[in-house]
Tab-separated table of C-alpha atoms in Angstrom:
chain	number	residue	atom	x	y	z
A	1	MET	CA	71.448	56.686	121.864
A	2	THR	CA	69.732	60.031	121.785
A	3	THR	CA	69.232	61.981	118.599
A	4	ALA	CA	70.154	65.633	118.215
A	5	ARG	CA	67.305	68.088	117.987
A	6	ASN	CA	68.249	68.899	114.395
A	7	ASP	CA	67.430	65.260	113.494
A	8	GLN	CA	71.057	64.505	112.659
A	9	PRO	CA	72.055	61.302	114.521
A	10	ARG	CA	75.029	61.617	116.799
A	11	LYS	CA	78.064	59.506	115.996
A	12	PRO	CA	78.669	56.825	118.629
A	13	GLY	CA	81.169	57.926	121.247
A	14	LYS	CA	81.286	61.524	120.043
A	15	PRO	CA	79.562	64.123	122.276
A	16	ALA	CA	77.294	66.695	120.705
A	17	GLN	CA	78.624	70.226	120.423
A	18	ASN	CA	76.271	71.544	123.095
A	19	GLU	CA	77.482	68.881	125.533
A	20	VAL	CA	81.083	69.882	124.869
A	21	LEU	CA	80.223	73.513	125.520
A	22	LEU	CA	78.362	72.688	128.724
A	23	SER	CA	81.215	70.508	129.889
A	24	ARG	CA	83.743	73.303	129.250
A	25	ALA	CA	81.534	75.589	131.330
A	26	GLY	CA	81.515	73.121	134.201
A	27	ILE	CA	77.850	72.113	133.726
A	28	ASP	CA	76.516	68.559	133.584
A	29	PRO	CA	74.415	68.506	130.393
A	30	ASN	CA	72.432	65.454	131.585
A	31	SER	CA	71.298	66.988	134.856
A	32	GLU	CA	68.132	68.955	135.525
A	33	HIS	CA	70.402	72.016	135.828
A	34	ALA	CA	70.734	72.009	132.035
A	35	ARG	CA	67.098	73.126	131.839
A	36	GLY	CA	65.791	76.242	133.423
A	37	HIS	CA	63.901	79.465	133.636
A	38	PHE	CA	65.181	81.646	130.805
A	39	ARG	CA	62.559	80.912	128.135
A	40	PRO	CA	59.555	82.898	129.471
A	41	PHE	CA	61.812	85.831	130.411
A	42	PHE	CA	63.467	85.844	126.987
A	43	LEU	CA	60.122	85.583	125.197
A	44	ALA	CA	58.731	88.427	127.312
A	45	GLY	CA	61.825	90.521	126.543
A	46	ILE	CA	61.350	89.929	122.822
A	47	GLY	CA	57.694	90.884	123.165
A	48	VAL	CA	58.556	94.137	124.924
A	49	VAL	CA	61.269	95.169	122.457
A	50	LEU	CA	58.955	94.510	119.502
A	51	THR	CA	56.165	96.640	121.014
A	52	LEU	CA	56.977	99.219	123.691
A	53	GLY	CA	60.701	99.123	123.003
A	54	ALA	CA	62.315	99.291	119.575
A	55	VAL	CA	59.070	99.485	117.584
A	56	TRP	CA	57.732	102.381	119.635
A	57	GLY	CA	61.148	104.024	119.505
A	58	ALA	CA	61.181	103.712	115.714
A	59	TRP	CA	57.739	105.349	115.537
A	60	LEU	CA	58.895	108.235	117.731
A	61	LEU	CA	61.988	108.611	115.557
A	62	ILE	CA	59.864	108.783	112.405
A	63	GLN	CA	57.859	111.618	113.949
A	64	ILE	CA	61.102	113.425	114.778
A	65	ALA	CA	62.412	112.883	111.243
A	66	VAL	CA	59.231	114.173	109.619
A	67	SER	CA	59.113	117.279	111.804
A	68	GLY	CA	62.862	117.898	111.716
A	69	SER	CA	62.978	118.463	115.473
A	70	PHE	CA	63.856	116.310	118.470
A	71	THR	CA	61.154	118.125	120.455
A	72	ALA	CA	58.400	116.870	118.157
A	73	VAL	CA	57.478	114.148	120.654
A	74	GLY	CA	56.704	114.698	124.316
A	75	ILE	CA	59.217	113.954	127.041
A	76	HIS	CA	56.829	111.549	128.748
A	77	GLN	CA	56.588	109.430	125.588
A	78	VAL	CA	60.352	109.401	125.146
A	79	ASN	CA	60.919	108.433	128.772
A	80	ALA	CA	58.224	105.748	128.653
A	81	HIS	CA	59.943	104.190	125.648
A	82	GLY	CA	63.340	104.359	127.378
A	83	HIS	CA	61.866	102.831	130.515
A	84	ALA	CA	60.471	99.894	128.539
A	85	GLN	CA	63.862	99.339	126.943
A	86	ILE	CA	65.788	99.285	130.231
A	87	PHE	CA	63.315	97.278	132.307
A	88	GLY	CA	61.670	95.152	129.622
A	89	TRP	CA	64.387	94.550	127.058
A	90	VAL	CA	67.555	94.615	129.163
A	91	GLY	CA	66.048	93.801	132.555
A	92	LEU	CA	64.021	90.750	131.507
A	93	PHE	CA	66.919	89.250	129.566
A	94	VAL	CA	69.272	89.809	132.492
A	95	MET	CA	66.816	88.202	134.902
A	96	GLY	CA	66.134	85.187	132.696
A	97	PHE	CA	69.815	84.649	131.967
A	98	ALA	CA	70.791	85.048	135.634
A	99	TYR	CA	68.113	82.693	136.935
A	100	HIS	CA	69.140	80.050	134.444
A	101	MET	CA	72.905	80.430	134.425
A	102	PHE	CA	73.906	81.759	137.857
A	103	PRO	CA	73.267	78.486	139.738
A	104	ARG	CA	74.955	76.552	136.938
A	105	PHE	CA	78.015	78.776	136.996
A	106	SER	CA	78.123	78.331	140.781
A	107	GLY	CA	77.496	74.593	140.842
A	108	THR	CA	74.313	74.828	142.920
A	109	ARG	CA	70.530	75.064	142.611
A	110	LEU	CA	68.408	78.161	142.164
A	111	ALA	CA	66.992	79.223	145.518
A	112	TRP	CA	63.251	79.883	145.837
A	113	PRO	CA	62.353	78.969	142.215
A	114	ARG	CA	58.635	79.765	142.636
A	115	LEU	CA	59.473	83.221	143.945
A	116	ALA	CA	61.868	83.676	141.030
A	117	ARG	CA	59.136	82.816	138.524
A	118	ALA	CA	56.778	85.281	140.193
A	119	THR	CA	59.126	88.159	139.364
A	120	LEU	CA	58.259	87.821	135.676
A	121	GLY	CA	54.637	88.738	136.338
A	122	LEU	CA	55.652	91.576	138.634
A	123	MET	CA	58.043	93.028	136.067
A	124	LEU	CA	55.641	92.741	133.146
A	125	ALA	CA	52.801	94.319	135.104
A	126	GLY	CA	55.107	97.072	136.300
A	127	ILE	CA	56.433	97.809	132.823
A	128	LEU	CA	52.969	97.970	131.267
A	129	MET	CA	51.616	100.198	134.034
A	130	ARG	CA	54.604	102.539	134.145
A	131	ALA	CA	55.267	102.839	130.409
A	132	GLY	CA	51.583	102.909	129.459
A	133	GLY	CA	50.661	105.329	132.214
A	134	GLU	CA	53.524	107.701	131.489
A	135	ALA	CA	52.953	107.696	127.735
A	136	PHE	CA	49.424	109.099	128.128
A	137	LEU	CA	50.104	111.236	131.182
A	138	ASP	CA	49.702	114.506	129.280
A	139	ARG	CA	46.235	113.485	128.152
A	140	TRP	CA	45.073	111.727	131.339
A	141	PRO	CA	46.920	112.999	134.433
A	142	ALA	CA	45.012	110.488	136.583
A	143	LEU	CA	47.326	107.781	135.169
A	144	PHE	CA	50.073	109.090	137.456
A	145	GLY	CA	48.980	106.697	140.212
A	146	THR	CA	48.953	103.739	137.822
A	147	ALA	CA	52.430	104.537	136.547
A	148	LEU	CA	53.778	105.015	140.068
A	149	LEU	CA	52.322	101.686	141.179
A	150	GLY	CA	54.040	100.111	138.185
A	151	ASN	CA	57.345	101.479	139.435
A	152	LEU	CA	56.749	99.979	142.858
A	153	LEU	CA	56.019	96.569	141.318
A	154	GLU	CA	59.299	96.776	139.397
A	155	ILE	CA	61.229	97.644	142.558
A	156	ALA	CA	59.649	94.663	144.309
A	157	ALA	CA	60.559	92.360	141.402
A	158	ILE	CA	64.170	93.560	141.341
A	159	ALA	CA	64.498	93.239	145.123
A	160	ILE	CA	63.202	89.661	144.978
A	161	PHE	CA	65.494	88.937	142.023
A	162	GLY	CA	68.485	90.144	144.009
A	163	ALA	CA	67.429	88.182	147.105
A	164	VAL	CA	67.081	84.968	145.062
A	165	LEU	CA	70.556	85.374	143.571
A	166	VAL	CA	72.131	86.231	146.934
A	167	ARG	CA	70.505	83.189	148.542
A	168	THR	CA	71.678	81.042	145.637
A	169	ALA	CA	75.225	82.364	146.011
A	170	LEU	CA	75.253	81.639	149.744
A	171	GLN	CA	74.453	77.984	149.042
A	172	HIS	CA	77.820	77.289	147.431
A	173	GLY	CA	79.671	78.550	150.496
A	174	ARG	CA	82.740	80.024	148.815
A	175	PRO	CA	84.014	83.575	148.278
A	176	LEU	CA	82.762	85.465	145.242
A	177	VAL	CA	84.771	85.000	142.074
A	178	VAL	CA	85.455	87.891	139.705
A	179	TRP	CA	82.385	87.586	137.481
A	180	GLU	CA	80.160	87.298	140.550
A	181	ALA	CA	81.618	90.530	141.961
A	182	TYR	CA	80.680	92.301	138.721
A	183	ALA	CA	77.175	90.819	138.871
A	184	ALA	CA	76.775	91.897	142.502
A	185	CYS	CA	77.661	95.510	141.650
A	186	ALA	CA	75.330	95.407	138.644
A	187	LEU	CA	72.505	94.193	140.872
A	188	PHE	CA	73.173	97.094	143.229
A	189	TRP	CA	72.883	99.601	140.369
A	190	PHE	CA	69.800	97.772	139.024
A	191	LEU	CA	68.002	98.434	142.301
A	192	VAL	CA	69.396	101.969	142.668
A	193	GLN	CA	68.210	103.010	139.218
A	194	ALA	CA	64.765	101.507	139.862
A	195	VAL	CA	64.329	103.627	143.000
A	196	TYR	CA	65.862	106.669	141.285
A	197	THR	CA	63.588	106.436	138.259
A	198	THR	CA	60.532	106.252	140.530
A	199	ILE	CA	61.484	109.491	142.290
A	200	HIS	CA	62.505	111.118	138.998
A	201	PHE	CA	59.227	110.183	137.335
A	202	ALA	CA	57.221	111.591	140.243
A	203	GLY	CA	59.211	114.834	140.055
A	204	LEU	CA	58.529	115.208	136.329
A	205	ALA	CA	54.876	114.244	136.553
A	206	LEU	CA	54.231	116.714	139.379
A	207	ALA	CA	56.207	119.606	137.875
A	208	PRO	CA	53.963	122.685	138.200
A	209	THR	CA	55.104	124.349	134.965
A	210	GLU	CA	56.846	123.443	131.735
A	211	GLU	CA	59.882	125.441	132.887
A	212	ALA	CA	60.057	123.382	136.069
A	213	LEU	CA	59.714	120.187	134.033
A	214	LEU	CA	62.622	121.125	131.749
A	215	ALA	CA	64.753	122.173	134.714
A	216	ARG	CA	64.220	118.838	136.453
A	217	ILE	CA	65.051	116.947	133.251
A	218	SER	CA	68.239	118.956	132.748
A	219	PHE	CA	69.349	118.249	136.315
A	220	TRP	CA	68.395	114.664	136.971
A	221	GLN	CA	67.898	112.660	133.776
A	222	ALA	CA	71.527	112.255	132.680
A	223	PRO	CA	72.611	110.702	136.011
A	224	LEU	CA	69.741	108.217	135.715
A	225	ARG	CA	71.052	107.087	132.331
A	226	ASP	CA	74.561	106.751	133.801
A	227	PHE	CA	73.241	104.467	136.545
A	228	GLN	CA	71.196	102.416	134.078
A	229	ILE	CA	73.740	102.072	131.280
A	230	HIS	CA	77.192	102.234	132.870
A	231	GLY	CA	76.218	101.036	136.329
A	232	PHE	CA	73.718	98.266	135.662
A	233	ALA	CA	73.970	97.087	132.048
A	234	LEU	CA	77.698	97.578	131.470
A	235	LEU	CA	78.781	95.865	134.684
A	236	MET	CA	76.414	92.936	134.156
A	237	ILE	CA	77.655	92.388	130.603
A	238	LEU	CA	81.296	92.668	131.668
A	239	GLY	CA	80.648	90.106	134.391
A	240	VAL	CA	79.037	87.637	131.993
A	241	SER	CA	81.856	88.272	129.522
A	242	HIS	CA	84.449	87.169	132.098
A	243	PHE	CA	82.836	83.763	132.239
A	244	LEU	CA	81.797	83.528	128.609
A	245	PHE	CA	85.145	84.445	127.061
A	246	ASP	CA	87.117	82.116	129.302
A	247	LYS	CA	84.920	79.019	129.286
A	248	LEU	CA	83.285	79.061	125.868
A	249	TYR	CA	85.597	81.083	123.619
A	250	HIS	CA	88.951	80.232	125.173
A	251	LEU	CA	90.123	83.842	125.120
A	252	PRO	CA	92.841	85.113	127.475
A	253	ARG	CA	91.741	85.531	131.070
A	254	PRO	CA	92.703	88.863	132.681
A	255	SER	CA	94.170	88.586	136.139
A	256	ALA	CA	91.767	88.834	139.060
A	257	ARG	CA	93.665	91.874	140.271
A	258	ARG	CA	93.184	93.698	136.971
A	259	SER	CA	89.516	92.785	136.728
A	260	LEU	CA	88.712	93.839	140.290
A	261	THR	CA	90.655	97.079	139.861
A	262	VAL	CA	88.644	97.836	136.735
A	263	LEU	CA	85.440	97.024	138.623
A	264	ALA	CA	86.299	99.524	141.349
A	265	LEU	CA	87.290	102.188	138.804
A	266	ILE	CA	84.044	101.789	136.843
A	267	ASN	CA	81.978	102.272	139.998
A	268	VAL	CA	83.967	105.390	140.862
A	269	ALA	CA	83.587	106.645	137.285
A	270	VAL	CA	79.799	106.216	137.375
A	271	LEU	CA	79.604	108.235	140.581
A	272	ALA	CA	81.886	110.919	139.105
A	273	GLU	CA	79.817	111.116	135.906
A	274	ALA	CA	76.542	111.457	137.760
A	275	GLY	CA	77.795	113.695	140.554
A	276	GLY	CA	79.800	115.906	138.224
A	277	PHE	CA	76.811	116.462	135.948
A	278	VAL	CA	74.502	117.469	138.802
A	279	ALA	CA	77.202	119.707	140.344
A	280	MET	CA	77.794	121.355	136.984
A	281	ARG	CA	74.102	122.121	136.618
A	282	ALA	CA	73.826	123.366	140.192
A	283	TRP	CA	77.066	125.293	140.754
A	284	GLY	CA	78.590	126.118	137.379
A	285	ARG	CA	80.623	124.806	134.484
A	286	GLU	CA	83.824	124.477	136.515
A	287	TRP	CA	82.317	121.281	137.944
A	288	ALA	CA	82.343	119.825	134.448
A	289	ALA	CA	85.901	118.760	135.262
A	290	LEU	CA	84.523	116.152	137.681
A	291	TRP	CA	82.153	114.813	135.023
A	292	PHE	CA	84.949	114.704	132.448
A	293	ALA	CA	87.263	112.930	134.896
A	294	GLY	CA	84.610	110.256	135.277
A	295	VAL	CA	84.309	109.912	131.495
A	296	LEU	CA	88.085	109.584	131.071
A	297	LEU	CA	88.325	107.069	133.915
A	298	LEU	CA	85.518	104.965	132.469
A	299	PHE	CA	87.110	104.952	129.017
A	300	ALA	CA	90.551	103.998	130.349
A	301	ALA	CA	89.269	101.290	132.691
A	302	VAL	CA	87.030	99.604	130.131
A	303	ALA	CA	89.702	99.847	127.420
A	304	ALA	CA	92.254	98.118	129.687
A	305	LEU	CA	89.851	95.254	130.377
A	306	VAL	CA	88.624	94.817	126.805
A	307	TRP	CA	92.186	94.847	125.431
A	308	SER	CA	93.178	92.075	127.839
A	309	TRP	CA	90.575	89.762	126.285
A	310	ARG	CA	92.166	90.007	122.809
A	311	LEU	CA	88.802	89.778	121.087
A	312	HIS	CA	90.468	90.051	117.694
A	313	ARG	CA	92.133	86.660	118.133
A	314	PRO	CA	90.662	83.443	116.698
A	315	VAL	CA	88.351	81.710	119.162
A	316	TRP	CA	87.769	78.095	120.055
A	317	ARG	CA	85.139	76.748	117.666
A	318	PRO	CA	83.985	79.981	115.986
A	319	ASP	CA	80.222	80.254	115.733
A	320	ARG	CA	77.520	82.708	114.744
A	321	SER	CA	77.573	84.645	118.027
A	322	ILE	CA	81.174	85.867	118.021
A	323	LYS	CA	80.591	88.478	115.301
A	324	PHE	CA	77.860	90.081	117.408
A	325	ILE	CA	80.096	90.133	120.478
A	326	ARG	CA	83.065	91.666	118.656
A	327	ALA	CA	80.829	94.292	117.058
A	328	ALA	CA	79.236	95.043	120.435
A	329	TYR	CA	82.553	95.803	122.084
A	330	ALA	CA	83.587	97.952	119.118
A	331	TRP	CA	80.405	99.996	119.621
A	332	LEU	CA	81.095	100.232	123.355
A	333	MET	CA	84.545	101.690	122.790
A	334	LEU	CA	83.177	104.064	120.136
A	335	SER	CA	80.505	105.364	122.529
A	336	LEU	CA	83.085	105.945	125.282
A	337	LEU	CA	85.435	107.669	122.836
A	338	MET	CA	82.596	109.907	121.640
A	339	ALA	CA	81.951	110.887	125.253
A	340	VAL	CA	85.625	111.776	125.668
A	341	LEU	CA	85.394	113.926	122.531
A	342	LEU	CA	82.168	115.647	123.609
A	343	PRO	CA	83.891	118.896	124.759
A	344	ALA	CA	85.851	119.092	121.504
A	345	TYR	CA	82.645	118.574	119.539
A	346	GLN	CA	80.660	121.184	121.459
A	347	PHE	CA	83.304	123.873	121.693
A	348	GLY	CA	85.242	123.101	118.524
A	349	LEU	CA	83.269	121.587	115.651
A	350	LEU	CA	79.959	123.270	116.446
A	351	ARG	CA	81.459	126.728	116.802
A	352	ALA	CA	83.539	126.285	113.663
A	353	PHE	CA	80.935	124.777	111.323
A	354	ALA	CA	77.518	125.492	112.884
A	355	PRO	CA	77.909	128.654	114.982
A	356	ASP	CA	74.267	129.654	114.513
A	357	SER	CA	72.841	126.304	115.608
A	358	HIS	CA	70.874	126.011	118.827
A	359	ALA	CA	73.421	123.490	120.150
A	360	ALA	CA	76.293	125.945	119.629
A	361	GLN	CA	74.375	128.772	121.292
A	362	ILE	CA	73.509	126.824	124.449
A	363	GLY	CA	76.848	124.978	124.557
A	364	PHE	CA	75.284	121.512	124.586
A	365	SER	CA	74.336	119.189	121.734
A	366	HIS	CA	71.350	116.985	122.492
A	367	ALA	CA	71.860	115.319	119.106
A	368	TYR	CA	75.470	114.304	119.786
A	369	TYR	CA	74.680	113.262	123.354
A	370	GLY	CA	71.820	111.098	122.046
A	371	ALA	CA	74.148	109.575	119.455
A	372	ILE	CA	76.527	108.542	122.249
A	373	ARG	CA	73.668	106.904	124.122
A	374	HIS	CA	72.431	105.090	121.012
A	375	ALA	CA	75.882	103.681	120.283
A	376	VAL	CA	76.021	102.088	123.727
A	377	THR	CA	72.372	101.034	124.113
A	378	VAL	CA	71.804	99.531	120.660
A	379	GLY	CA	75.364	99.024	119.421
A	380	PHE	CA	76.668	97.485	122.631
A	381	ILE	CA	73.842	96.362	124.923
A	382	SER	CA	71.348	95.156	122.310
A	383	MET	CA	74.105	93.602	120.206
A	384	MET	CA	75.341	91.644	123.232
A	385	ILE	CA	71.829	90.453	124.086
A	386	VAL	CA	71.358	89.246	120.511
A	387	GLY	CA	74.755	87.535	120.396
A	388	VAL	CA	74.701	85.888	123.818
A	389	ALA	CA	71.133	84.646	123.357
A	390	ALA	CA	72.066	83.263	119.933
A	391	LYS	CA	74.841	81.352	121.702
A	392	PHE	CA	73.043	79.954	124.732
A	393	VAL	CA	69.521	79.208	123.507
A	394	PRO	CA	70.682	76.498	121.073
A	395	VAL	CA	73.126	75.097	123.649
A	396	PHE	CA	70.434	74.586	126.263
A	397	GLY	CA	67.905	73.441	123.687
A	398	GLY	CA	70.103	70.558	122.584
A	399	LEU	CA	70.765	72.077	119.167
A	400	ASP	CA	73.985	72.138	117.196
A	401	GLY	CA	74.571	75.857	116.592
A	402	ARG	CA	76.734	75.096	113.572
A	403	ARG	CA	73.648	73.795	111.739
A	404	LEU	CA	71.548	76.884	112.414
A	405	THR	CA	71.290	80.044	110.369
A	406	ALA	CA	74.295	82.317	110.837
A	407	LEU	CA	72.009	85.323	111.480
A	408	TRP	CA	73.844	87.537	108.994
A	409	ALA	CA	70.671	89.448	108.100
A	410	PRO	CA	70.004	90.770	111.636
A	411	PHE	CA	73.723	91.380	112.126
A	412	VAL	CA	74.024	93.563	109.025
A	413	LEU	CA	70.711	95.350	109.585
A	414	LEU	CA	71.385	96.084	113.250
A	415	ASN	CA	74.869	97.443	112.601
A	416	THR	CA	73.738	99.463	109.573
A	417	GLY	CA	70.810	100.939	111.471
A	418	CYS	CA	72.950	101.826	114.468
A	419	ALA	CA	75.639	103.389	112.281
A	420	MET	CA	73.050	105.487	110.447
A	421	ARG	CA	71.421	106.635	113.677
A	422	VAL	CA	74.690	107.599	115.369
A	423	THR	CA	76.055	109.357	112.286
A	424	PHE	CA	72.992	111.203	111.041
A	425	GLN	CA	71.679	112.133	114.468
A	426	ALA	CA	74.939	113.982	115.139
A	427	LEU	CA	74.764	115.552	111.676
A	428	THR	CA	71.365	117.105	112.452
A	429	ASP	CA	73.373	119.769	114.307
A	430	PHE	CA	74.733	120.860	110.912
A	431	THR	CA	71.959	120.135	108.411
A	432	PRO	CA	68.226	119.314	108.678
A	433	GLY	CA	68.706	116.994	105.720
A	434	ALA	CA	70.105	114.397	108.119
A	435	PHE	CA	66.776	113.913	109.910
A	436	PRO	CA	65.140	111.571	107.324
A	437	LEU	CA	68.181	109.289	107.239
A	438	ALA	CA	68.291	109.152	111.021
A	439	GLY	CA	64.596	108.255	110.960
A	440	LEU	CA	65.161	105.383	108.526
A	441	SER	CA	67.658	103.789	110.915
A	442	GLY	CA	64.935	102.748	113.346
A	443	LEU	CA	63.173	100.649	110.713
A	444	LEU	CA	66.382	98.732	109.991
A	445	GLU	CA	66.967	98.027	113.679
A	446	VAL	CA	63.391	96.865	114.236
A	447	THR	CA	63.608	94.545	111.228
A	448	ALA	CA	66.838	93.052	112.579
A	449	LEU	CA	65.334	92.414	116.008
A	450	ALA	CA	62.146	90.965	114.502
A	451	ILE	CA	64.099	88.431	112.413
A	452	TRP	CA	66.271	87.479	115.366
A	453	GLY	CA	63.325	87.377	117.796
A	454	ALA	CA	61.247	85.107	115.533
A	455	HIS	CA	64.223	82.792	115.114
A	456	LEU	CA	64.884	82.645	118.853
A	457	ALA	CA	61.228	82.055	119.715
A	458	ARG	CA	61.130	79.195	117.249
A	459	LEU	CA	64.149	77.587	118.901
A	460	MET	CA	62.746	77.998	122.421
A	461	TYR	CA	59.208	76.846	121.608
A	462	PRO	CA	59.421	74.468	118.617
A	463	ALA	CA	55.905	73.044	119.181
A	464	ALA	CA	54.323	76.509	119.065
A	465	ALA	CA	56.478	77.409	116.089
A	466	ARG	CA	55.079	74.466	114.123
A	467	VAL	CA	51.548	75.762	114.708
A	468	LEU	CA	52.600	79.241	113.607
A	469	ALA	CA	54.803	77.948	110.778
A	470	PRO	CA	53.032	79.855	107.970
A	471	LYS	CA	53.840	83.117	109.762
A	472	PHE	CA	57.564	82.401	110.031
A	473	PRO	CA	59.920	82.490	107.038
A	474	ALA	CA	61.440	79.039	106.691
A	475	SER	CA	64.939	80.526	106.621
A	476	LEU	CA	64.605	81.778	110.180
A	477	ALA	CA	64.901	78.283	111.665
A	478	GLY	CA	66.307	76.352	108.761
A	479	ASN	CA	69.769	74.877	108.731
A	480	THR	CA	72.570	76.472	106.745
C-alpha cells in the first residue's frame, strides 16, 4: 500500500483525496498521464513574475509614487514590464497547464512532447530579449534588433504550442466540447496579440519624434491590451473554468448553447472594443459608441455566464483554492463594471470634483483606465493563476490539499494590494496624496506572490526545497 506524500498512511480501501479528484475529472491517477510537463513552465512563470513581472512593476510604481506622476517612468520600461507579465506570467502558466491537462481532459496523449518542451526555452529567451531590450532601448537603440528577435522567438513558441494542442485534439477524433472551443479561441488571440505586439513595438521603437511616439501609443496600445486581456487571458480562463467548476467543484453546468453564445459574444465584443477605440481616435468621438457597445456586450455576456455557475453556492469538498477563484471573479465583474462607468467617471465625476485636472481637460483619465486594467490583470488573472495552481499542483503531486497551508496570507495581501491600487490610482485624479498609497500596493502584491511562489516551488520540487530549507519559512510548506 502506498503512502501519501504528507507521510500520513492511507486507510485501507479508502482512496486518497487526489485520486478522488482525478477520478471525478476522468483521469486515471495511476497512469503516466497523471504526471506531466507543468512543473518547469510553472517554475519559470514564478521566476518571471518575481523579477521582470510584479517586482519590476512594483519598482516602477514606487518611482511613480515618489514623483507624483504616471509619466515619471518611460513608456518603454512600462511596456517591457507589461510584456513580461503577459508572456512570462500568464503565457507560461497557460502553456504549462495546457500541456499537462489538455491531453488528460481529452483522454489522449500529448502530441510531439519534445517539441512541446522546446517551447519553454523559446519563450524564456524571447521574453528576456524583448523585455530586456525594450527596457534599455532609450539608452542603447541598438537593442532594437535584439528585442525584435525576442518577439519572433515568442511567435514561434506560440505557433508550436498551438500546433501541439491542435494535433493532440485531433487524436481523440471527436468534435470540440465547450471548454475546448473557448481554448481554441484563446489560442487564436494568443497568436494574434503576439504578432500585433511585434508590429506595435517596432512602430514605437522607430517613431521619429516624441510626438509620433505618443500618437502611436494613443492609437494602438489599448486594442493590444483588449486582445491580450479579454481575447487571450479571459477566454482561456473561462474555458478552464467550464471544466474545473463542473468536474472538481460540482457547480451548476451552463447549457452548451448558453456557453457557446457567450463565447461568440465575447469575441464580437473584443473586436468592437478594439475597432471602436481606433475609429474614435481616427475619425472622432462619435465612434466611441462602437467602443462602448463592445464594453456593454462584454459585461452582459460575462455576467450571464458567471451567474450561471452560482459561485456563491457551497462546493463539493471546499478547499483552499475556492476563495481565490471567487475573489477572482468578483474582481473580473468589478473591472467590467468600471469600464461601463468610464464615461460617467470622465464626464461626470471629474468635471464635478476635479475640473482643473489634466484628465478632465483632455477628457480621458489614464489613472482610472489603469485602475480598470489592474483590477482585471491582478484581481482576476493573477488571482486565478494563484488559485488554480494551488488546486492542481498538490493533486498531481500526490498531496492531500486539506493538510497543506490554507494560503490565507497571500490571499489577504493580494486582495488588499489590488484594492489599494485600484482605489488610490483612481483617486490620483483628485489628490496627489493618493500616490504614496498606490505605490505601497505593489509591495503587498509582490509579498503575496513571493509567499505563494515559494510554497508552490516547494511542492513541485521537494528535493530541491530540502536543500534550500533554511531559505524557506517552515510555514510555507507545513501542514495546517
